Coordinates of C-alpha atoms in Angstrom, one line a residue:
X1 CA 52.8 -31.9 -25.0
X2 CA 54.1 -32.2 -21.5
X3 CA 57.9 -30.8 -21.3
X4 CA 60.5 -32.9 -19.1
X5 CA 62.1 -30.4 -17.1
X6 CA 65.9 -29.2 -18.1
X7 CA 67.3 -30.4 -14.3
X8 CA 65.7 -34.3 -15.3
X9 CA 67.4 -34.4 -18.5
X10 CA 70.7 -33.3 -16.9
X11 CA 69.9 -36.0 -14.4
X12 CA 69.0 -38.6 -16.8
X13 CA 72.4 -37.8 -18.8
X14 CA 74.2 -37.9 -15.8
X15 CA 72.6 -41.7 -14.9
X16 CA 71.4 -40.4 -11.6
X17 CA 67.7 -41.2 -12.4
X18 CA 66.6 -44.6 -12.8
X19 CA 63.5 -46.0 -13.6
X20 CA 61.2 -47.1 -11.6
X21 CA 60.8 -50.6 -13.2
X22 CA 64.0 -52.0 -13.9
X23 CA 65.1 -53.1 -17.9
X24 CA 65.2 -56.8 -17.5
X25 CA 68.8 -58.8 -18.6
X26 CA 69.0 -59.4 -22.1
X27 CA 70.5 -63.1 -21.1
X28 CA 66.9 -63.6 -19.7
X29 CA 64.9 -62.7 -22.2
X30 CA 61.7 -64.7 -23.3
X31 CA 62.5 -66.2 -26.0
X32 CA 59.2 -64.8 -28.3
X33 CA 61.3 -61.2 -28.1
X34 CA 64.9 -62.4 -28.4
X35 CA 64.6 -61.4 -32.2
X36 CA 63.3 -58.2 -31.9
X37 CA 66.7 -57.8 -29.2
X38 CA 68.8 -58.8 -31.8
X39 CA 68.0 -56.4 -34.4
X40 CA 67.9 -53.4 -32.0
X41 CA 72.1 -54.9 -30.8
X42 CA 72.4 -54.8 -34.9
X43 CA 71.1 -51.4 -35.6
X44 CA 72.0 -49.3 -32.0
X45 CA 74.5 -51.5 -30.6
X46 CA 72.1 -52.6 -27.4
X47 CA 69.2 -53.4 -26.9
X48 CA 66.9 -49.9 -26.3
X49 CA 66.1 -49.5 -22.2
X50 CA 62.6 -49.2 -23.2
X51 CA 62.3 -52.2 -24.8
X52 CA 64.1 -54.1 -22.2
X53 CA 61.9 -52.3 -19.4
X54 CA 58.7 -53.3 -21.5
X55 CA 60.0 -57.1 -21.4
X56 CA 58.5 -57.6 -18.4
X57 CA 55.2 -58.3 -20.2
X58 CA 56.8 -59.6 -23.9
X59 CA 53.4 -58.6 -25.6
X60 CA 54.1 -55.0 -24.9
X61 CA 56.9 -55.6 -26.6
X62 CA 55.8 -57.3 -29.5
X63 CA 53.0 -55.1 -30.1
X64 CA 55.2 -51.4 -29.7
X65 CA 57.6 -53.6 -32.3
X66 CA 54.2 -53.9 -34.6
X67 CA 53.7 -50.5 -33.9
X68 CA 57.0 -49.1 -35.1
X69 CA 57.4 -51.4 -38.0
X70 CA 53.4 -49.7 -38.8
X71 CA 54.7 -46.1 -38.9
X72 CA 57.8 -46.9 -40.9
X73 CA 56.2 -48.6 -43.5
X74 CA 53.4 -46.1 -44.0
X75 CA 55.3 -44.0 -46.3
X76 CA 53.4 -41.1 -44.0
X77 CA 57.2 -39.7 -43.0
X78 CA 60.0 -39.2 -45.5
X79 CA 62.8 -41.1 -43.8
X80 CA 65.0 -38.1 -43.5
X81 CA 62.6 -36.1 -41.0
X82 CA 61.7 -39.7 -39.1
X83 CA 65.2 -39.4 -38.4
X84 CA 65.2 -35.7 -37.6
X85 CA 62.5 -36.3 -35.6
X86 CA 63.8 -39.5 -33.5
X87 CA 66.8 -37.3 -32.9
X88 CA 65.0 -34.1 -31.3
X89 CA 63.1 -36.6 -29.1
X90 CA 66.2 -38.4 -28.1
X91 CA 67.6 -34.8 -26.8
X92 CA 64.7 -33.4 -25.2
X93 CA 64.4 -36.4 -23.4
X94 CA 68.1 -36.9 -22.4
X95 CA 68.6 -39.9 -24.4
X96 CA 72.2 -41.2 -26.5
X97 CA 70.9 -41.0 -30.0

């Protein structure tokens, strides 16, 4: 598994690295995702940057969505280390979690 370097996830906290395809504006949203937007501003409080970068191409979305919904209803993870797991990701990456 590739490592991201310590200096980008200091940069990444620090909001001095930006994508290089910009998250769309929730207010624009197709409407075939709005849903999906709705639950994330429910559960996280925002709608996830990936999600809103994916947007561009609203099948993306709704097929990562499928995806999650895939792994979470596999019973393959207890739900106590899917969190513990989620969480470790978030940090190495440089993500709010």
């Amino acid at each position: 598994m590739r490592r991201v370097p310590p200096s980008a996830v200091g940069a990444a906290r620090e909001g001095r690295i930006a994508g290089r395809v910009p998250p769309i504006d929730p207010a624009t949203a197709p409407p075939e995702i709005r849903e999906i937007l709705a639950r994330q501003t429910e559960q996280w409080g925002s709608p996830l940057t990936s999600t809103l970068t994916l947007a561009h191409c609203p099948p993306l979305v709704l097929a990562s969505a499928g995806l999650s919904a895939a792994l979470e209803k596999s019973g393959q993870l207890p739900a106590a280390l899917r969190d513990l797991v989620c969480l470790r990701v978030a940090q190495l990456v440089g993500c709010p979690f």
